[in-house]
């Protein structure tokens, strides 16, 4: 069975490392990108099932990246991460097809549960013998 793929897009390396570790532990194939250009290349090459996308990325903002992801493959699920309570941007992201958003600092367990739910893995990693 193919593992589901999760792409983490954030310019903060600490957040990328944390999220990649969490979702690798959950059993997903994980990718990371620090900017929009790298993110879109991974989207085209690897077709992730879900993208965790920071709203504020230098160079190309999250909304632009979101538009382009949906242009490449509308079935890719996108969850936005934002450090700001910018309701207008969040509303735009939802209009563009983002499923939901998490405000930083987010609860890693809540994010993990949301991703597992969206990818049809409600209890997380399938452990052998359990």
JSON list of N, CA and C in Angstrom, two decimals, residues 51-125:
[
{"chain": "A", "resi": 51, "resn": "UNK", "atom": "N", "xyz": [-0.87, 19.19, 2.01]},
{"chain": "A", "resi": 51, "resn": "UNK", "atom": "CA", "xyz": [0.18, 20.19, 2.19]},
{"chain": "A", "resi": 51, "resn": "UNK", "atom": "C", "xyz": [-0.15, 21.02, 3.43]},
{"chain": "A", "resi": 52, "resn": "UNK", "atom": "N", "xyz": [0.83, 21.13, 4.32]},
{"chain": "A", "resi": 52, "resn": "UNK", "atom": "CA", "xyz": [0.75, 22.06, 5.45]},
{"chain": "A", "resi": 52, "resn": "UNK", "atom": "C", "xyz": [1.49, 23.30, 5.01]},
{"chain": "A", "resi": 53, "resn": "UNK", "atom": "N", "xyz": [0.76, 24.39, 4.85]},
{"chain": "A", "resi": 53, "resn": "UNK", "atom": "CA", "xyz": [1.30, 25.56, 4.16]},
{"chain": "A", "resi": 53, "resn": "UNK", "atom": "C", "xyz": [1.27, 26.79, 5.05]},
{"chain": "A", "resi": 54, "resn": "UNK", "atom": "N", "xyz": [2.44, 27.36, 5.29]},
{"chain": "A", "resi": 54, "resn": "UNK", "atom": "CA", "xyz": [2.52, 28.60, 6.06]},
{"chain": "A", "resi": 54, "resn": "UNK", "atom": "C", "xyz": [2.01, 29.75, 5.22]},
{"chain": "A", "resi": 55, "resn": "UNK", "atom": "N", "xyz": [1.25, 30.63, 5.83]},
{"chain": "A", "resi": 55, "resn": "UNK", "atom": "CA", "xyz": [0.64, 31.75, 5.12]},
{"chain": "A", "resi": 55, "resn": "UNK", "atom": "C", "xyz": [1.68, 32.80, 4.72]},
{"chain": "A", "resi": 56, "resn": "UNK", "atom": "N", "xyz": [2.72, 32.95, 5.56]},
{"chain": "A", "resi": 56, "resn": "UNK", "atom": "CA", "xyz": [3.70, 34.01, 5.32]},
{"chain": "A", "resi": 56, "resn": "UNK", "atom": "C", "xyz": [5.04, 33.40, 4.92]},
{"chain": "A", "resi": 57, "resn": "UNK", "atom": "N", "xyz": [5.27, 33.35, 3.62]},
{"chain": "A", "resi": 57, "resn": "UNK", "atom": "CA", "xyz": [6.53, 32.80, 3.11]},
{"chain": "A", "resi": 57, "resn": "UNK", "atom": "C", "xyz": [7.20, 33.90, 2.31]},
{"chain": "A", "resi": 58, "resn": "UNK", "atom": "N", "xyz": [8.48, 34.17, 2.55]},
{"chain": "A", "resi": 58, "resn": "UNK", "atom": "CA", "xyz": [9.15, 35.21, 1.76]},
{"chain": "A", "resi": 58, "resn": "UNK", "atom": "C", "xyz": [9.14, 34.86, 0.27]},
{"chain": "A", "resi": 59, "resn": "UNK", "atom": "N", "xyz": [8.96, 35.86, -0.56]},
{"chain": "A", "resi": 59, "resn": "UNK", "atom": "CA", "xyz": [9.02, 35.64, -2.00]},
{"chain": "A", "resi": 59, "resn": "UNK", "atom": "C", "xyz": [7.66, 35.41, -2.61]},
{"chain": "A", "resi": 60, "resn": "UNK", "atom": "N", "xyz": [6.98, 34.36, -2.17]},
{"chain": "A", "resi": 60, "resn": "UNK", "atom": "CA", "xyz": [5.65, 34.05, -2.72]},
{"chain": "A", "resi": 60, "resn": "UNK", "atom": "C", "xyz": [4.77, 33.73, -1.54]},
{"chain": "A", "resi": 61, "resn": "UNK", "atom": "N", "xyz": [3.69, 34.50, -1.35]},
{"chain": "A", "resi": 61, "resn": "UNK", "atom": "CA", "xyz": [2.91, 34.26, -0.13]},
{"chain": "A", "resi": 61, "resn": "UNK", "atom": "C", "xyz": [2.08, 32.99, -0.23]},
{"chain": "A", "resi": 62, "resn": "UNK", "atom": "N", "xyz": [1.58, 32.58, 0.92]},
{"chain": "A", "resi": 62, "resn": "UNK", "atom": "CA", "xyz": [0.84, 31.33, 1.03]},
{"chain": "A", "resi": 62, "resn": "UNK", "atom": "C", "xyz": [-0.36, 31.26, 0.11]},
{"chain": "A", "resi": 63, "resn": "UNK", "atom": "N", "xyz": [-1.05, 32.39, -0.07]},
{"chain": "A", "resi": 63, "resn": "UNK", "atom": "CA", "xyz": [-2.24, 32.38, -0.93]},
{"chain": "A", "resi": 63, "resn": "UNK", "atom": "C", "xyz": [-1.86, 32.09, -2.38]},
{"chain": "A", "resi": 64, "resn": "UNK", "atom": "N", "xyz": [-0.76, 32.67, -2.82]},
{"chain": "A", "resi": 64, "resn": "UNK", "atom": "CA", "xyz": [-0.30, 32.44, -4.19]},
{"chain": "A", "resi": 64, "resn": "UNK", "atom": "C", "xyz": [0.13, 30.98, -4.36]},
{"chain": "A", "resi": 65, "resn": "UNK", "atom": "N", "xyz": [0.84, 30.45, -3.36]},
{"chain": "A", "resi": 65, "resn": "UNK", "atom": "CA", "xyz": [1.25, 29.04, -3.41]},
{"chain": "A", "resi": 65, "resn": "UNK", "atom": "C", "xyz": [0.01, 28.15, -3.44]},
{"chain": "A", "resi": 66, "resn": "UNK", "atom": "N", "xyz": [-0.97, 28.47, -2.60]},
{"chain": "A", "resi": 66, "resn": "UNK", "atom": "CA", "xyz": [-2.21, 27.70, -2.54]},
{"chain": "A", "resi": 66, "resn": "UNK", "atom": "C", "xyz": [-2.91, 27.68, -3.90]},
{"chain": "A", "resi": 67, "resn": "UNK", "atom": "N", "xyz": [-3.01, 28.85, -4.53]},
{"chain": "A", "resi": 67, "resn": "UNK", "atom": "CA", "xyz": [-3.63, 28.95, -5.86]},
{"chain": "A", "resi": 67, "resn": "UNK", "atom": "C", "xyz": [-2.93, 28.02, -6.84]},
{"chain": "A", "resi": 68, "resn": "UNK", "atom": "N", "xyz": [-1.59, 28.06, -6.81]},
{"chain": "A", "resi": 68, "resn": "UNK", "atom": "CA", "xyz": [-0.83, 27.27, -7.77]},
{"chain": "A", "resi": 68, "resn": "UNK", "atom": "C", "xyz": [-0.92, 25.77, -7.48]},
{"chain": "A", "resi": 69, "resn": "UNK", "atom": "N", "xyz": [-0.94, 25.39, -6.18]},
{"chain": "A", "resi": 69, "resn": "UNK", "atom": "CA", "xyz": [-1.11, 23.97, -5.83]},
{"chain": "A", "resi": 69, "resn": "UNK", "atom": "C", "xyz": [-2.43, 23.48, -6.40]},
{"chain": "A", "resi": 70, "resn": "UNK", "atom": "N", "xyz": [-3.50, 24.25, -6.17]},
{"chain": "A", "resi": 70, "resn": "UNK", "atom": "CA", "xyz": [-4.83, 23.86, -6.65]},
{"chain": "A", "resi": 70, "resn": "UNK", "atom": "C", "xyz": [-4.89, 23.83, -8.18]},
{"chain": "A", "resi": 71, "resn": "UNK", "atom": "N", "xyz": [-4.06, 24.68, -8.81]},
{"chain": "A", "resi": 71, "resn": "UNK", "atom": "CA", "xyz": [-3.97, 24.69, -10.26]},
{"chain": "A", "resi": 71, "resn": "UNK", "atom": "C", "xyz": [-3.30, 23.43, -10.79]},
{"chain": "A", "resi": 72, "resn": "UNK", "atom": "N", "xyz": [-2.32, 22.92, -10.05]},
{"chain": "A", "resi": 72, "resn": "UNK", "atom": "CA", "xyz": [-1.60, 21.71, -10.45]},
{"chain": "A", "resi": 72, "resn": "UNK", "atom": "C", "xyz": [-2.49, 20.49, -10.22]},
{"chain": "A", "resi": 73, "resn": "UNK", "atom": "N", "xyz": [-3.12, 20.43, -9.04]},
{"chain": "A", "resi": 73, "resn": "UNK", "atom": "CA", "xyz": [-3.98, 19.29, -8.71]},
{"chain": "A", "resi": 73, "resn": "UNK", "atom": "C", "xyz": [-5.00, 19.69, -7.65]},
{"chain": "A", "resi": 74, "resn": "UNK", "atom": "N", "xyz": [-6.25, 19.92, -8.08]},
{"chain": "A", "resi": 74, "resn": "UNK", "atom": "CA", "xyz": [-7.28, 20.40, -7.14]},
{"chain": "A", "resi": 74, "resn": "UNK", "atom": "C", "xyz": [-7.60, 19.41, -6.02]},
{"chain": "A", "resi": 75, "resn": "UNK", "atom": "N", "xyz": [-7.19, 18.14, -6.17]},
{"chain": "A", "resi": 75, "resn": "UNK", "atom": "CA", "xyz": [-7.52, 17.15, -5.13]},
{"chain": "A", "resi": 75, "resn": "UNK", "atom": "C", "xyz": [-6.56, 17.18, -3.95]},
{"chain": "A", "resi": 76, "resn": "UNK", "atom": "N", "xyz": [-5.44, 17.90, -4.09]},
{"chain": "A", "resi": 76, "resn": "UNK", "atom": "CA", "xyz": [-4.48, 17.97, -2.98]},
{"chain": "A", "resi": 76, "resn": "UNK", "atom": "C", "xyz": [-5.11, 18.78, -1.84]},
{"chain": "A", "resi": 77, "resn": "UNK", "atom": "N", "xyz": [-5.09, 18.21, -0.65]},
{"chain": "A", "resi": 77, "resn": "UNK", "atom": "CA", "xyz": [-5.65, 18.89, 0.52]},
{"chain": "A", "resi": 77, "resn": "UNK", "atom": "C", "xyz": [-4.63, 19.86, 1.09]},
{"chain": "A", "resi": 78, "resn": "UNK", "atom": "N", "xyz": [-5.10, 21.02, 1.51]},
{"chain": "A", "resi": 78, "resn": "UNK", "atom": "CA", "xyz": [-4.18, 22.04, 2.04]},
{"chain": "A", "resi": 78, "resn": "UNK", "atom": "C", "xyz": [-4.70, 22.54, 3.38]},
{"chain": "A", "resi": 79, "resn": "UNK", "atom": "N", "xyz": [-3.83, 22.52, 4.37]},
{"chain": "A", "resi": 79, "resn": "UNK", "atom": "CA", "xyz": [-4.11, 23.12, 5.68]},
{"chain": "A", "resi": 79, "resn": "UNK", "atom": "C", "xyz": [-3.15, 24.29, 5.84]},
{"chain": "A", "resi": 80, "resn": "UNK", "atom": "N", "xyz": [-3.69, 25.48, 6.11]},
{"chain": "A", "resi": 80, "resn": "UNK", "atom": "CA", "xyz": [-2.87, 26.68, 6.26]},
{"chain": "A", "resi": 80, "resn": "UNK", "atom": "C", "xyz": [-2.37, 26.81, 7.69]},
{"chain": "A", "resi": 81, "resn": "UNK", "atom": "N", "xyz": [-1.17, 27.36, 7.83]},
{"chain": "A", "resi": 81, "resn": "UNK", "atom": "CA", "xyz": [-0.64, 27.70, 9.16]},
{"chain": "A", "resi": 81, "resn": "UNK", "atom": "C", "xyz": [-0.36, 29.19, 9.13]},
{"chain": "A", "resi": 82, "resn": "UNK", "atom": "N", "xyz": [-0.78, 29.88, 10.17]},
{"chain": "A", "resi": 82, "resn": "UNK", "atom": "CA", "xyz": [-0.57, 31.32, 10.18]},
{"chain": "A", "resi": 82, "resn": "UNK", "atom": "C", "xyz": [-0.17, 31.80, 11.56]},
{"chain": "A", "resi": 83, "resn": "UNK", "atom": "N", "xyz": [0.69, 32.79, 11.60]},
{"chain": "A", "resi": 83, "resn": "UNK", "atom": "CA", "xyz": [1.10, 33.38, 12.87]},
{"chain": "A", "resi": 83, "resn": "UNK", "atom": "C", "xyz": [0.25, 34.62, 13.17]},
{"chain": "A", "resi": 84, "resn": "UNK", "atom": "N", "xyz": [-0.66, 34.91, 12.29]},
{"chain": "A", "resi": 84, "resn": "UNK", "atom": "CA", "xyz": [-1.40, 36.16, 12.39]},
{"chain": "A", "resi": 84, "resn": "UNK", "atom": "C", "xyz": [-2.90, 35.88, 12.44]},
{"chain": "A", "resi": 85, "resn": "UNK", "atom": "N", "xyz": [-3.63, 36.75, 13.14]},
{"chain": "A", "resi": 85, "resn": "UNK", "atom": "CA", "xyz": [-5.08, 36.60, 13.17]},
{"chain": "A", "resi": 85, "resn": "UNK", "atom": "C", "xyz": [-5.70, 37.34, 12.01]},
{"chain": "A", "resi": 86, "resn": "UNK", "atom": "N", "xyz": [-5.20, 37.12, 10.82]},
{"chain": "A", "resi": 86, "resn": "UNK", "atom": "CA", "xyz": [-5.67, 37.88, 9.66]},
{"chain": "A", "resi": 86, "resn": "UNK", "atom": "C", "xyz": [-6.87, 37.19, 9.03]},
{"chain": "A", "resi": 87, "resn": "UNK", "atom": "N", "xyz": [-8.03, 37.61, 9.47]},
{"chain": "A", "resi": 87, "resn": "UNK", "atom": "CA", "xyz": [-9.24, 36.94, 9.03]},
{"chain": "A", "resi": 87, "resn": "UNK", "atom": "C", "xyz": [-9.47, 37.04, 7.54]},
{"chain": "A", "resi": 88, "resn": "UNK", "atom": "N", "xyz": [-9.15, 38.18, 6.94]},
{"chain": "A", "resi": 88, "resn": "UNK", "atom": "CA", "xyz": [-9.37, 38.35, 5.50]},
{"chain": "A", "resi": 88, "resn": "UNK", "atom": "C", "xyz": [-8.54, 37.33, 4.71]},
{"chain": "A", "resi": 89, "resn": "UNK", "atom": "N", "xyz": [-7.28, 37.17, 5.11]},
{"chain": "A", "resi": 89, "resn": "UNK", "atom": "CA", "xyz": [-6.40, 36.21, 4.43]},
{"chain": "A", "resi": 89, "resn": "UNK", "atom": "C", "xyz": [-6.89, 34.79, 4.62]},
{"chain": "A", "resi": 90, "resn": "UNK", "atom": "N", "xyz": [-7.33, 34.49, 5.85]},
{"chain": "A", "resi": 90, "resn": "UNK", "atom": "CA", "xyz": [-7.82, 33.14, 6.14]},
{"chain": "A", "resi": 90, "resn": "UNK", "atom": "C", "xyz": [-9.07, 32.86, 5.31]},
{"chain": "A", "resi": 91, "resn": "UNK", "atom": "N", "xyz": [-9.94, 33.87, 5.20]},
{"chain": "A", "resi": 91, "resn": "UNK", "atom": "CA", "xyz": [-11.16, 33.73, 4.40]},
{"chain": "A", "resi": 91, "resn": "UNK", "atom": "C", "xyz": [-10.79, 33.47, 2.94]},
{"chain": "A", "resi": 92, "resn": "UNK", "atom": "N", "xyz": [-9.82, 34.24, 2.44]},
{"chain": "A", "resi": 92, "resn": "UNK", "atom": "CA", "xyz": [-9.37, 34.04, 1.05]},
{"chain": "A", "resi": 92, "resn": "UNK", "atom": "C", "xyz": [-8.84, 32.63, 0.85]},
{"chain": "A", "resi": 93, "resn": "UNK", "atom": "N", "xyz": [-8.05, 32.18, 1.82]},
{"chain": "A", "resi": 93, "resn": "UNK", "atom": "CA", "xyz": [-7.46, 30.83, 1.72]},
{"chain": "A", "resi": 93, "resn": "UNK", "atom": "C", "xyz": [-8.57, 29.78, 1.66]},
{"chain": "A", "resi": 94, "resn": "UNK", "atom": "N", "xyz": [-9.61, 29.96, 2.47]},
{"chain": "A", "resi": 94, "resn": "UNK", "atom": "CA", "xyz": [-10.74, 29.03, 2.47]},
{"chain": "A", "resi": 94, "resn": "UNK", "atom": "C", "xyz": [-11.45, 29.08, 1.13]},
{"chain": "A", "resi": 95, "resn": "UNK", "atom": "N", "xyz": [-11.64, 30.30, 0.60]},
{"chain": "A", "resi": 95, "resn": "UNK", "atom": "CA", "xyz": [-12.28, 30.45, -0.71]},
{"chain": "A", "resi": 95, "resn": "UNK", "atom": "C", "xyz": [-11.47, 29.75, -1.80]},
{"chain": "A", "resi": 96, "resn": "UNK", "atom": "N", "xyz": [-10.15, 29.74, -1.64]},
{"chain": "A", "resi": 96, "resn": "UNK", "atom": "CA", "xyz": [-9.27, 29.13, -2.64]},
{"chain": "A", "resi": 96, "resn": "UNK", "atom": "C", "xyz": [-9.16, 27.61, -2.45]},
{"chain": "A", "resi": 97, "resn": "UNK", "atom": "N", "xyz": [-9.78, 27.10, -1.41]},
{"chain": "A", "resi": 97, "resn": "UNK", "atom": "CA", "xyz": [-9.80, 25.65, -1.25]},
{"chain": "A", "resi": 97, "resn": "UNK", "atom": "C", "xyz": [-9.05, 25.08, -0.07]},
{"chain": "A", "resi": 98, "resn": "UNK", "atom": "N", "xyz": [-8.49, 25.94, 0.80]},
{"chain": "A", "resi": 98, "resn": "UNK", "atom": "CA", "xyz": [-7.84, 25.41, 2.01]},
{"chain": "A", "resi": 98, "resn": "UNK", "atom": "C", "xyz": [-8.91, 24.80, 2.91]},
{"chain": "A", "resi": 99, "resn": "UNK", "atom": "N", "xyz": [-8.58, 23.70, 3.57]},
{"chain": "A", "resi": 99, "resn": "UNK", "atom": "CA", "xyz": [-9.55, 23.01, 4.42]},
{"chain": "A", "resi": 99, "resn": "UNK", "atom": "C", "xyz": [-9.77, 23.75, 5.73]},
{"chain": "A", "resi": 100, "resn": "UNK", "atom": "N", "xyz": [-8.68, 24.24, 6.31]},
{"chain": "A", "resi": 100, "resn": "UNK", "atom": "CA", "xyz": [-8.74, 24.86, 7.64]},
{"chain": "A", "resi": 100, "resn": "UNK", "atom": "C", "xyz": [-7.42, 25.57, 7.87]},
{"chain": "A", "resi": 101, "resn": "UNK", "atom": "N", "xyz": [-7.32, 26.25, 9.01]},
{"chain": "A", "resi": 101, "resn": "UNK", "atom": "CA", "xyz": [-6.04, 26.87, 9.34]},
{"chain": "A", "resi": 101, "resn": "UNK", "atom": "C", "xyz": [-5.73, 26.64, 10.81]},
{"chain": "A", "resi": 102, "resn": "UNK", "atom": "N", "xyz": [-4.46, 26.66, 11.12]},
{"chain": "A", "resi": 102, "resn": "UNK", "atom": "CA", "xyz": [-3.98, 26.59, 12.49]},
{"chain": "A", "resi": 102, "resn": "UNK", "atom": "C", "xyz": [-3.16, 27.83, 12.75]},
{"chain": "A", "resi": 103, "resn": "UNK", "atom": "N", "xyz": [-3.41, 28.47, 13.89]},
{"chain": "A", "resi": 103, "resn": "UNK", "atom": "CA", "xyz": [-2.65, 29.66, 14.25]},
{"chain": "A", "resi": 103, "resn": "UNK", "atom": "C", "xyz": [-1.46, 29.25, 15.10]},
{"chain": "A", "resi": 104, "resn": "UNK", "atom": "N", "xyz": [-0.28, 29.77, 14.73]},
{"chain": "A", "resi": 104, "resn": "UNK", "atom": "CA", "xyz": [0.93, 29.48, 15.51]},
{"chain": "A", "resi": 104, "resn": "UNK", "atom": "C", "xyz": [0.92, 30.32, 16.78]},
{"chain": "A", "resi": 105, "resn": "UNK", "atom": "N", "xyz": [1.45, 29.84, 17.90]},
{"chain": "A", "resi": 105, "resn": "UNK", "atom": "CA", "xyz": [1.92, 28.47, 18.04]},
{"chain": "A", "resi": 105, "resn": "UNK", "atom": "C", "xyz": [0.73, 27.52, 18.15]},
{"chain": "A", "resi": 106, "resn": "UNK", "atom": "N", "xyz": [0.73, 26.48, 17.31]},
{"chain": "A", "resi": 106, "resn": "UNK", "atom": "CA", "xyz": [-0.41, 25.57, 17.32]},
{"chain": "A", "resi": 106, "resn": "UNK", "atom": "C", "xyz": [-0.13, 24.39, 18.23]},
{"chain": "A", "resi": 107, "resn": "UNK", "atom": "N", "xyz": [-1.19, 23.70, 18.59]},
{"chain": "A", "resi": 107, "resn": "UNK", "atom": "CA", "xyz": [-1.09, 22.48, 19.37]},
{"chain": "A", "resi": 107, "resn": "UNK", "atom": "C", "xyz": [-0.74, 21.36, 18.38]},
{"chain": "A", "resi": 108, "resn": "UNK", "atom": "N", "xyz": [0.43, 20.78, 18.54]},
{"chain": "A", "resi": 108, "resn": "UNK", "atom": "CA", "xyz": [0.91, 19.79, 17.57]},
{"chain": "A", "resi": 108, "resn": "UNK", "atom": "C", "xyz": [-0.02, 18.59, 17.51]},
{"chain": "A", "resi": 109, "resn": "UNK", "atom": "N", "xyz": [-0.62, 18.22, 18.64]},
{"chain": "A", "resi": 109, "resn": "UNK", "atom": "CA", "xyz": [-1.55, 17.09, 18.64]},
{"chain": "A", "resi": 109, "resn": "UNK", "atom": "C", "xyz": [-2.81, 17.39, 17.85]},
{"chain": "A", "resi": 110, "resn": "UNK", "atom": "N", "xyz": [-3.31, 18.61, 17.97]},
{"chain": "A", "resi": 110, "resn": "UNK", "atom": "CA", "xyz": [-4.49, 18.99, 17.20]},
{"chain": "A", "resi": 110, "resn": "UNK", "atom": "C", "xyz": [-4.21, 18.93, 15.71]},
{"chain": "A", "resi": 111, "resn": "UNK", "atom": "N", "xyz": [-3.03, 19.44, 15.33]},
{"chain": "A", "resi": 111, "resn": "UNK", "atom": "CA", "xyz": [-2.64, 19.42, 13.92]},
{"chain": "A", "resi": 111, "resn": "UNK", "atom": "C", "xyz": [-2.49, 17.97, 13.44]},
{"chain": "A", "resi": 112, "resn": "UNK", "atom": "N", "xyz": [-1.86, 17.14, 14.26]},
{"chain": "A", "resi": 112, "resn": "UNK", "atom": "CA", "xyz": [-1.66, 15.74, 13.92]},
{"chain": "A", "resi": 112, "resn": "UNK", "atom": "C", "xyz": [-3.00, 15.03, 13.71]},
{"chain": "A", "resi": 113, "resn": "UNK", "atom": "N", "xyz": [-3.93, 15.28, 14.63]},
{"chain": "A", "resi": 113, "resn": "UNK", "atom": "CA", "xyz": [-5.26, 14.67, 14.52]},
{"chain": "A", "resi": 113, "resn": "UNK", "atom": "C", "xyz": [-5.98, 15.14, 13.27]},
{"chain": "A", "resi": 114, "resn": "UNK", "atom": "N", "xyz": [-5.86, 16.44, 12.95]},
{"chain": "A", "resi": 114, "resn": "UNK", "atom": "CA", "xyz": [-6.52, 16.98, 11.76]},
{"chain": "A", "resi": 114, "resn": "UNK", "atom": "C", "xyz": [-5.97, 16.33, 10.49]},
{"chain": "A", "resi": 115, "resn": "UNK", "atom": "N", "xyz": [-4.65, 16.20, 10.41]},
{"chain": "A", "resi": 115, "resn": "UNK", "atom": "CA", "xyz": [-4.03, 15.58, 9.23]},
{"chain": "A", "resi": 115, "resn": "UNK", "atom": "C", "xyz": [-4.45, 14.11, 9.12]},
{"chain": "A", "resi": 116, "resn": "UNK", "atom": "N", "xyz": [-4.39, 13.40, 10.24]},
{"chain": "A", "resi": 116, "resn": "UNK", "atom": "CA", "xyz": [-4.80, 11.99, 10.22]},
{"chain": "A", "resi": 116, "resn": "UNK", "atom": "C", "xyz": [-6.25, 11.85, 9.79]},
{"chain": "A", "resi": 117, "resn": "UNK", "atom": "N", "xyz": [-7.09, 12.75, 10.27]},
{"chain": "A", "resi": 117, "resn": "UNK", "atom": "CA", "xyz": [-8.50, 12.72, 9.91]},
{"chain": "A", "resi": 117, "resn": "UNK", "atom": "C", "xyz": [-8.67, 12.94, 8.40]},
{"chain": "A", "resi": 118, "resn": "UNK", "atom": "N", "xyz": [-8.00, 13.97, 7.87]},
{"chain": "A", "resi": 118, "resn": "UNK", "atom": "CA", "xyz": [-8.13, 14.30, 6.46]},
{"chain": "A", "resi": 118, "resn": "UNK", "atom": "C", "xyz": [-7.60, 13.20, 5.55]},
{"chain": "A", "resi": 119, "resn": "UNK", "atom": "N", "xyz": [-6.59, 12.47, 6.02]},
{"chain": "A", "resi": 119, "resn": "UNK", "atom": "CA", "xyz": [-5.99, 11.43, 5.19]},
{"chain": "A", "resi": 119, "resn": "UNK", "atom": "C", "xyz": [-6.55, 10.04, 5.50]},
{"chain": "A", "resi": 120, "resn": "UNK", "atom": "N", "xyz": [-7.65, 10.00, 6.25]},
{"chain": "A", "resi": 120, "resn": "UNK", "atom": "CA", "xyz": [-8.32, 8.73, 6.50]},
{"chain": "A", "resi": 120, "resn": "UNK", "atom": "C", "xyz": [-7.52, 7.80, 7.39]},
{"chain": "A", "resi": 121, "resn": "UNK", "atom": "N", "xyz": [-6.76, 8.38, 8.30]},
{"chain": "A", "resi": 121, "resn": "UNK", "atom": "CA", "xyz": [-5.93, 7.61, 9.22]},
{"chain": "A", "resi": 121, "resn": "UNK", "atom": "C", "xyz": [-6.29, 8.06, 10.65]},
{"chain": "A", "resi": 122, "resn": "UNK", "atom": "N", "xyz": [-7.54, 7.83, 11.09]},
{"chain": "A", "resi": 122, "resn": "UNK", "atom": "CA", "xyz": [-8.07, 8.50, 12.27]},
{"chain": "A", "resi": 122, "resn": "UNK", "atom": "C", "xyz": [-7.29, 8.24, 13.57]},
{"chain": "A", "resi": 123, "resn": "UNK", "atom": "N", "xyz": [-6.68, 7.07, 13.68]},
{"chain": "A", "resi": 123, "resn": "UNK", "atom": "CA", "xyz": [-5.98, 6.79, 14.94]},
{"chain": "A", "resi": 123, "resn": "UNK", "atom": "C", "xyz": [-4.48, 7.00, 14.83]},
{"chain": "A", "resi": 124, "resn": "UNK", "atom": "N", "xyz": [-4.02, 7.48, 13.70]},
{"chain": "A", "resi": 124, "resn": "UNK", "atom": "CA", "xyz": [-2.58, 7.66, 13.55]},
{"chain": "A", "resi": 124, "resn": "UNK", "atom": "C", "xyz": [-1.92, 6.41, 13.03]},
{"chain": "A", "resi": 125, "resn": "UNK", "atom": "N", "xyz": [-0.66, 6.26, 13.35]},
{"chain": "A", "resi": 125, "resn": "UNK", "atom": "CA", "xyz": [0.17, 5.19, 12.79]},
{"chain": "A", "resi": 125, "resn": "UNK", "atom": "C", "xyz": [-0.41, 3.82, 13.08]}
]
